[in-house]
Coordinates of C-alpha atoms in Angstrom, one line a residue:
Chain A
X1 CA -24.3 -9.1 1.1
X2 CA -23.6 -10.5 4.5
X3 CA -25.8 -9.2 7.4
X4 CA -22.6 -9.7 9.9
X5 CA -21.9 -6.5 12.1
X6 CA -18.4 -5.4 12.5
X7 CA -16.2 -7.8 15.0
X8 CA -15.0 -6.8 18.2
X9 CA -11.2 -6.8 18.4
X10 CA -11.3 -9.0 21.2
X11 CA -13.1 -11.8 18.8
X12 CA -10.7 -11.4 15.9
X13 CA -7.5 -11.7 18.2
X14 CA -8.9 -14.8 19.3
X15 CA -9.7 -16.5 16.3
X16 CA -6.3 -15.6 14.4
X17 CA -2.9 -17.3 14.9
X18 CA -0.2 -16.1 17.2
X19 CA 3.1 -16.1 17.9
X20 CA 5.6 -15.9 20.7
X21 CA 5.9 -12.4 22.2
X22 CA 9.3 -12.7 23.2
X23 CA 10.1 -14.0 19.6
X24 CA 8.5 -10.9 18.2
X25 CA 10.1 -8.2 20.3
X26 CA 13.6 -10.0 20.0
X27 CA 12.9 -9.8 15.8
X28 CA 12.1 -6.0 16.0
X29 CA 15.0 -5.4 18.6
X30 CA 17.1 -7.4 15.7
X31 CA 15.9 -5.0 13.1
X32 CA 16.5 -1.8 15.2
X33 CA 19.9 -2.8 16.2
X34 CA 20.8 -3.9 12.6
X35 CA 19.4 -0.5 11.5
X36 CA 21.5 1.6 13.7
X37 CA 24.7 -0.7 12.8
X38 CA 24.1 0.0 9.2
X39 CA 22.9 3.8 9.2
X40 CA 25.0 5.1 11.8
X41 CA 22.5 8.4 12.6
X42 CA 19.3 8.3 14.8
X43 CA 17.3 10.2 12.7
X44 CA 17.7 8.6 9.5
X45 CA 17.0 5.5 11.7
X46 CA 14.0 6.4 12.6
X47 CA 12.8 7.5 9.2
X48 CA 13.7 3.7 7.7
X49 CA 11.1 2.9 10.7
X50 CA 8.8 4.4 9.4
X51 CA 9.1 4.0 5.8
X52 CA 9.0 0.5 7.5
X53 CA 5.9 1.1 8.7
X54 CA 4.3 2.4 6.0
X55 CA 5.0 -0.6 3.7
X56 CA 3.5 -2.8 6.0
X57 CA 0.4 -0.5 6.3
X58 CA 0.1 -0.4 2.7
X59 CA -0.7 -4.2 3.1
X60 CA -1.9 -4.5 6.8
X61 CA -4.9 -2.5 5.9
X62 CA -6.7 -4.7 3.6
X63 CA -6.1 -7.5 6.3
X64 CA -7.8 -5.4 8.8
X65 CA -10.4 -4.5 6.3
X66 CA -11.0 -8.5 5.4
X67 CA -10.9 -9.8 9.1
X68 CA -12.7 -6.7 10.7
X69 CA -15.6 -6.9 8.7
X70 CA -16.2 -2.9 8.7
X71 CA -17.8 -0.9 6.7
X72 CA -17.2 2.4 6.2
X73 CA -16.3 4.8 8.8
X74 CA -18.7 7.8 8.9
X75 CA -16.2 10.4 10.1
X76 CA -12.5 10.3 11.3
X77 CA -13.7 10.4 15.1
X78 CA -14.7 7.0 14.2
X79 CA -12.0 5.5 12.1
X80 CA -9.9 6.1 15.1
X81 CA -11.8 4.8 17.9
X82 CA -11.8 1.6 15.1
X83 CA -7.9 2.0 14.9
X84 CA -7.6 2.4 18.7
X85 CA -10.5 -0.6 19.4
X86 CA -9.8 -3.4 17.1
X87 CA -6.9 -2.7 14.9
X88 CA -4.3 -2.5 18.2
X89 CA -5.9 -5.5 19.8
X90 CA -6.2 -8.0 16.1
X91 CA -2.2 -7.2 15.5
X92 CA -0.8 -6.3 19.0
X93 CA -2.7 -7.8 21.1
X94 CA -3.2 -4.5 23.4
X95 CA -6.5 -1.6 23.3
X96 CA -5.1 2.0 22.5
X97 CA -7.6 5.1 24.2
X98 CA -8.0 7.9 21.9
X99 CA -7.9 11.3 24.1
X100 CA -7.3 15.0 23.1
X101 CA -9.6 15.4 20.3
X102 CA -9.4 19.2 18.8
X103 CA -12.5 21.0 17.9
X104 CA -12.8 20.3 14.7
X105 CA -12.5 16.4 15.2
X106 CA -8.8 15.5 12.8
X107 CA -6.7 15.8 15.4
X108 CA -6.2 13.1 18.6
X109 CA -4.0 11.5 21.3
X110 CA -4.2 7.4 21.1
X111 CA -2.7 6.3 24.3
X112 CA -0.9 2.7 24.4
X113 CA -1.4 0.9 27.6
X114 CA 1.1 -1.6 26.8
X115 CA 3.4 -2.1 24.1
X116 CA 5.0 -5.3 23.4
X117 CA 7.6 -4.2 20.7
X118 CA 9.2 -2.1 24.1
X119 CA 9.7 -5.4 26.5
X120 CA 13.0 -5.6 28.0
X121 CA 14.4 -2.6 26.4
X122 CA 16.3 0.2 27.5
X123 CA 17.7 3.1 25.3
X124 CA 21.6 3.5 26.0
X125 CA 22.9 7.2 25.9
X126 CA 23.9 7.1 22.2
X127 CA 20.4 6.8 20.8
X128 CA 18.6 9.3 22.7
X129 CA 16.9 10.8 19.7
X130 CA 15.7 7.0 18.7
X131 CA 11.8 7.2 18.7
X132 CA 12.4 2.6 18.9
X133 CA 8.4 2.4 18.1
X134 CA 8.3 4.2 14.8
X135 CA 7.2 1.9 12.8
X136 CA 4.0 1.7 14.2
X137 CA 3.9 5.7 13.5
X138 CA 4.2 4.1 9.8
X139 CA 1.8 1.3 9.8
X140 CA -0.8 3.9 11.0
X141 CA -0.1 6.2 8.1
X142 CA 0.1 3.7 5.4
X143 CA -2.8 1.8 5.8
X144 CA -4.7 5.0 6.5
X145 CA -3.6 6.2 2.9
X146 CA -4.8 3.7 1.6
X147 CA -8.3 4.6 2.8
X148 CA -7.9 7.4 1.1
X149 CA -6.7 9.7 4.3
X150 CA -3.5 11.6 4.2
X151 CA -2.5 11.8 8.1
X152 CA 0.6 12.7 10.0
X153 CA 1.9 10.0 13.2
X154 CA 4.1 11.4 15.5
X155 CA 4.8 10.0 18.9
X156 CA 3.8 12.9 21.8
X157 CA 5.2 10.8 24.7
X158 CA 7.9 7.9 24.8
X159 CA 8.2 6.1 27.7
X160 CA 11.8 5.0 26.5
X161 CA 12.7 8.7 26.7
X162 CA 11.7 9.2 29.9
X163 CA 7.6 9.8 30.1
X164 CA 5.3 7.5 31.6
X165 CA 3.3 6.2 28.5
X166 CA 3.1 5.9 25.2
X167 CA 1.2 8.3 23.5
X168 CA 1.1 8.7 19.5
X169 CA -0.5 11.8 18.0
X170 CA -2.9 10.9 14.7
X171 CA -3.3 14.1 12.3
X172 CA -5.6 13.7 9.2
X173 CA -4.3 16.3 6.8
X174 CA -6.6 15.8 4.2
X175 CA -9.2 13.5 2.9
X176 CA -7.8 12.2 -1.0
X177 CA -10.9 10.5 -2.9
X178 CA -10.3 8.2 -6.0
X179 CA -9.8 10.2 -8.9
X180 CA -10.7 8.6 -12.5
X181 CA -8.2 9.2 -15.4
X182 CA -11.4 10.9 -17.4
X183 CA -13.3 14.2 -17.2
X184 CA -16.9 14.5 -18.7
X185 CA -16.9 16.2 -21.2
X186 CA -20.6 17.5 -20.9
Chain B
X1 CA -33.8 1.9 -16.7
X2 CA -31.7 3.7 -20.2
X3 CA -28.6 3.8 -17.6
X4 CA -29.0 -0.5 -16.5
X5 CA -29.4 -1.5 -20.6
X6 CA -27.0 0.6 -21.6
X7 CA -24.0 -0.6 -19.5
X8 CA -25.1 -3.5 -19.6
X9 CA -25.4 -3.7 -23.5
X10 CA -21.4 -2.2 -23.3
X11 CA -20.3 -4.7 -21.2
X12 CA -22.1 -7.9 -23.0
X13 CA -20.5 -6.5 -26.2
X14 CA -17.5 -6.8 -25.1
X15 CA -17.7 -10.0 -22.9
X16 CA -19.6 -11.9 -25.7
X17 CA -17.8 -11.0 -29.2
X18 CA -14.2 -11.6 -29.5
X19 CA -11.3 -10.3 -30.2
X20 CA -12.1 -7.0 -28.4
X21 CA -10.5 -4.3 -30.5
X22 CA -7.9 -1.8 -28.8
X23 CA -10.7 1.2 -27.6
X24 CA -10.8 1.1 -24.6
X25 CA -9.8 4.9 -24.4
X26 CA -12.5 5.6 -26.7
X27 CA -14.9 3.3 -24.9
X28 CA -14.4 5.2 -21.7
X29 CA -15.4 8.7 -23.5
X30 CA -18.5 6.8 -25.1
X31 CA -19.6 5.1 -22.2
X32 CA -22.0 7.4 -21.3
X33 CA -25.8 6.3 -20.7
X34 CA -28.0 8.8 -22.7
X35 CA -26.2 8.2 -26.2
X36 CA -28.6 7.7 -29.1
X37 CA -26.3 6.8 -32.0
X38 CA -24.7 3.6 -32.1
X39 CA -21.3 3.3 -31.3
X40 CA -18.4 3.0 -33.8
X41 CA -17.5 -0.2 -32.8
X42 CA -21.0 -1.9 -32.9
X43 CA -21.3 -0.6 -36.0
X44 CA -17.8 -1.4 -37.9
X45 CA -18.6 -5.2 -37.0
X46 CA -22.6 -5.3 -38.2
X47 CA -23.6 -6.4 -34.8
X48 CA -27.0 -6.4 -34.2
X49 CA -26.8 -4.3 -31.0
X50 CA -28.8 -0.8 -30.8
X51 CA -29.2 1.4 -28.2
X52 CA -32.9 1.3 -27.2
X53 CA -34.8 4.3 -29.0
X54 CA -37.3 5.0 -26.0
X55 CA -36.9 4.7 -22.1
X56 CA -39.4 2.5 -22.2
X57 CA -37.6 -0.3 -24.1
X58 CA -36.6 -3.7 -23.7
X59 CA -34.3 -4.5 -25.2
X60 CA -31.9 -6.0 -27.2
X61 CA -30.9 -9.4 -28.3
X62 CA -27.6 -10.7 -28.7
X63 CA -26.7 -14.4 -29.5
X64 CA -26.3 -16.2 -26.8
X65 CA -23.1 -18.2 -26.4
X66 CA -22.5 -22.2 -25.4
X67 CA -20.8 -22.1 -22.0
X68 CA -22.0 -24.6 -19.9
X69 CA -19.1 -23.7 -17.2
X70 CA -20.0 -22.3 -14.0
X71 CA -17.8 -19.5 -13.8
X72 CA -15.6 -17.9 -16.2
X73 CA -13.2 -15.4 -14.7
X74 CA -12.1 -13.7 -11.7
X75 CA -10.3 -10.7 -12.0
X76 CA -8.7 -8.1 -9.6
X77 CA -8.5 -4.8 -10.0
X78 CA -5.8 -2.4 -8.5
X79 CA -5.9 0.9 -7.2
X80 CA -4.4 2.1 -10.7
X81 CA -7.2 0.7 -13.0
X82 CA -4.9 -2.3 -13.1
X83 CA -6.2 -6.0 -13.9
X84 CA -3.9 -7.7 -11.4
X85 CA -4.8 -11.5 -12.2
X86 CA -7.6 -13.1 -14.4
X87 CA -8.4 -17.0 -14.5
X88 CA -10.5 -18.9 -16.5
X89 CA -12.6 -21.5 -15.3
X90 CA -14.9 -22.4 -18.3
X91 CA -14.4 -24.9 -20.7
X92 CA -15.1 -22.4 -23.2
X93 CA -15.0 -19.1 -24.4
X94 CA -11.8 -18.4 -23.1
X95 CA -10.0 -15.1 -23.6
X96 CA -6.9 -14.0 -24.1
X97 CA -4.4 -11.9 -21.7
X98 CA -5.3 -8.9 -24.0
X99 CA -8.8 -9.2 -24.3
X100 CA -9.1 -9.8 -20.4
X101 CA -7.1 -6.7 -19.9
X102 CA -9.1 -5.0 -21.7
X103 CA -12.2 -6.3 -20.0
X104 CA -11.2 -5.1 -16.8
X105 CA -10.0 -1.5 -17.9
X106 CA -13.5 -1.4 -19.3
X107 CA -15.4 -2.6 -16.1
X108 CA -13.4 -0.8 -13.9
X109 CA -14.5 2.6 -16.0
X110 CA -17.4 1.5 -15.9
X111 CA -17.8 1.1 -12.1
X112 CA -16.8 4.5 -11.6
X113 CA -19.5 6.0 -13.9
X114 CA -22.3 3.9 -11.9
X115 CA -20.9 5.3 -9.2
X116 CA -21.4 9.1 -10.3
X117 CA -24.5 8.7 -11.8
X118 CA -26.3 6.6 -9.6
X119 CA -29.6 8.6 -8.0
X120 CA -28.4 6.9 -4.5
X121 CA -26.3 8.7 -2.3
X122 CA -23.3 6.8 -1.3
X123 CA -23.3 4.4 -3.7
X124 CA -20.2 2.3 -4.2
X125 CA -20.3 0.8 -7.3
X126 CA -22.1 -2.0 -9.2
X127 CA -22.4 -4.8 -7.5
X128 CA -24.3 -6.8 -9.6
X129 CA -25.0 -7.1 -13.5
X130 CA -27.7 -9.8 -15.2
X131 CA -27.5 -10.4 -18.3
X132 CA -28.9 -12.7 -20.4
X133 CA -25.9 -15.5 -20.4
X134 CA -24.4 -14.6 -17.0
X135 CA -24.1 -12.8 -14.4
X136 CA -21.7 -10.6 -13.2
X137 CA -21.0 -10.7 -9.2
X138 CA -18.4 -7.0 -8.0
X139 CA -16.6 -6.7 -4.9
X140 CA -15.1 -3.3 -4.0
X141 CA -12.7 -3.9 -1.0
X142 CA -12.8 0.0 0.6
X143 CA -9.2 0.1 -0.4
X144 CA -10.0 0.0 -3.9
X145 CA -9.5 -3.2 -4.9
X146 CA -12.0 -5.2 -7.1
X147 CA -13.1 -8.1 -7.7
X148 CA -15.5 -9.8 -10.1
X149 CA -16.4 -13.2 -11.3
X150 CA -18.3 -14.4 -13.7
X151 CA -20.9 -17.2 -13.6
X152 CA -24.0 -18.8 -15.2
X153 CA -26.9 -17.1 -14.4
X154 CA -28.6 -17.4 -11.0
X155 CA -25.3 -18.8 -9.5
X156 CA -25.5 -18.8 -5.8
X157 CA -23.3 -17.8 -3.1
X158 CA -21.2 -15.7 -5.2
X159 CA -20.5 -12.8 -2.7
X160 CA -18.9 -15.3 0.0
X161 CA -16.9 -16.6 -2.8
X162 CA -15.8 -12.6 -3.1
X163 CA -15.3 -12.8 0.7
X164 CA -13.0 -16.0 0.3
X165 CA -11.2 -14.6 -2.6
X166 CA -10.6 -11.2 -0.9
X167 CA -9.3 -12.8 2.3
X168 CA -6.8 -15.1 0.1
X169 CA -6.0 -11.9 -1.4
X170 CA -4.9 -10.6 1.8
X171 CA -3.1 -13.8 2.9
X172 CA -1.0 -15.3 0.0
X173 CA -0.4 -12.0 -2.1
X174 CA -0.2 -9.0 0.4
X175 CA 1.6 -10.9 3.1
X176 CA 3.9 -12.4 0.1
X177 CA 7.3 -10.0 0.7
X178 CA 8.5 -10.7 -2.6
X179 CA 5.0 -9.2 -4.4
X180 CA 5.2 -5.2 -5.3
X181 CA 2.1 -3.6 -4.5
X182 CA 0.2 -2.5 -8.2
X183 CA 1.9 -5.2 -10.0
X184 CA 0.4 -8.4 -11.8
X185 CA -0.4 -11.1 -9.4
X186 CA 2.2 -14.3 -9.7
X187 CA 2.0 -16.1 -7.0
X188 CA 1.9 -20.3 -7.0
X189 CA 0.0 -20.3 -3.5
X190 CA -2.6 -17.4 -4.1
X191 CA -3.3 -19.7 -7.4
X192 CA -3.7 -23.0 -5.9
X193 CA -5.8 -21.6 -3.0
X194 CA -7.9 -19.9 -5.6
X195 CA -8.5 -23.1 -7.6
X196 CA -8.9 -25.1 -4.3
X197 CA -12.1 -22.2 -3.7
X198 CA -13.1 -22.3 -6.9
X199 CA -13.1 -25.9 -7.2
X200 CA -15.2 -26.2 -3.6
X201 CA -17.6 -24.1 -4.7
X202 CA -18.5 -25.5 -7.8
X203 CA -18.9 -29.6 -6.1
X204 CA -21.4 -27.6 -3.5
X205 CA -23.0 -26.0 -6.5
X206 CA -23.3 -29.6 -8.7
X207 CA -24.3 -32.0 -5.5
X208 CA -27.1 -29.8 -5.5

């Protein structure tokens, strides 16, 4: 088996191919925009976002997992410093800190210090209960369930609604190991 | 070891005698390491195959078969015990979409059993299985995912070929809109990528 440790995300982002920034936030303002044309309500927007998400986690993760070269994370602590390190900077481009961990290490805080779906956008009055970022809230889950983690993504702080960063909140509800469709019978 | 001759004894049964006949429910229940009697199957078609009688061994003999390929099949594996794609390489010994099917439902039971029983904590799976007319290289992506190929005996290299394969995987099939997670692989790019792979491999292997 290779002998190659895990890459930094710094490595990976520089070896894969790119594309324009201003391309990619003008294609997610497109799909936002279209979404709100077509559902009308906020919050069913924002759950199509993140069913959004989640579909592109389902298959984003196995990317990660290829490129990234990991191995298995020893505990959640670690998955999301791996998520926060190297998964933000190989698709976004930007490093995530993870804060607020609670005692019994499933709960934390992963702090966006830029985020380039959010350039040039302002929230008019209408959408004020728009969360515009929430498909990454999805991408997060999905791929994490296919790791076999159940987790809940919620964003704690918005700076489109007013706060000065972006701050998402990563829950693992439960841990869901493979199960095989036979029972021994000893 | 009784565990290593006896799945690997399942598994050559299988590969090396066609047509597989529709157990694989039954094969499942049976494939545990410490049975004595024969199975039904091995039986009903007067193979020559016999569980050892004592730890200690050897072995059995089965008839070897004329492939002279280098590899026979690659097959993935979904989350759902699923053989999403299988290819054939060989020149012969081919099987059928059935029989392949079948193949995979079988390894893939038989992965999770080595995982259960082996004395190692952690352990994720066969990764490798020798027998006497090939070899039989396994990669586990930690998503779930398998994927095996079969070769000649002592072929090198085959892990990176896994790599390759599972980073193709990721390209042409999960970035591929149109595919729907679970389902059977069709996809023309994923294909000819594959065969590109394949094909490398195997002028690195004969210009040795």
């Amino acid at each position: 088996m290779p002998t190659v440790g895990p890459r930094s995300g710094d490595a990976i982002f520089a070896k894969v191919e790119r594309v324009n920034a201003e391309l990619f936030t003008l294609t997610y303002g497109a799909i936002v925009r279209q979404l709100l044309t077509d559902l009308e309500d906020v919050e069913e927007v924002n759950k199509q976002l993140d069913q959004m998400g989640y579909n592109i986690g389902t298959r984003l993760i196995d990317e990660f997992l290829a490129k990234a070269n990991i191995s298995r994370c020893v505990d959640f602590k670690e998955t999301a410093e791996m998520i926060a390190k190297v998964g933000f900077k190989m698709f976004l481009g930007v490093t995530a800190s993870v804060t607020n961990w609670d005692i019994e290490g499933t709960c934390c805080n992963m702090v966006l210090e830029e985020n380039p779906l959010v350039d040039f956008v302002e929230l008019p009055d209408t959408c004020q209960g728009l969360y515009y970022c929430n498909v990454l809230c999805g991408v997060i889950r999905g791929a994490l369930e296919m790791v076999s983690m159940k987790t809940e993504v919620t964003w704690v702080r918005d700076v489109l609604r007013g706060d000065d960063s972006y701050e998402l909140q990563v829950k693992l509800l439960k841990q869901v190991p493979e199960e095989y469709p036979y029972k021994d019978d000893e | 070891m009784v565990l290593a001759h006896a799945l690997r004894a399942k598994f050559r049964s299988c590969l090396e005698h066609f047509p597989l006949q529709s157990r694989a429910k039954e094969e499942r229940k049976k494939a545990k390491p410490n049975r004595r009697t024969p199975s039904p199957r091995s039986e009903a078609r007067g193979e020559i195959l016999r569980p050892p009688p004592s730890p200690s061994s050897d072995g059995r003999r089965v008839q070897p078969l004329h492939h002279q390929q280098i590899r026979r099949l690659d097959l993935l594996q979904g989350r759902r015990f699923r053989c999403l794609r299988c290819q054939d390489y060989g020149s012969s010994g081919r099987m059928d979409t059935n029989d392949s099917l079948r193949v995979a439902s079988l390894w893939h039971s038989m992965h999770a059993i080595s995982q259960q029983l082996s004395p190692t904590v952690g352990c994720s799976g066969i990764e490798l299985l020798e027998a006497d007319t090939f070899d039989l290289h396994c990669f586990q992506s930690l998503t779930g995912t398998k994927f095996f190929v079969v070769c000649e005996p002592g072929t090198q290299h085959m892990e990176a070929l896994l790599k390759v394969i599972y980073e193709l995987y990721t390209d042409y099939v999960l970035k591929n809109p149109f595919y729907e997670m679970e389902m059977p692989i069709r996809c023309e790019l994923f294909d000819l990528n594959l065969s590109q792979a394949v094909q490398k491999d195997r002028v690195a292997l004969l210009g040795r």
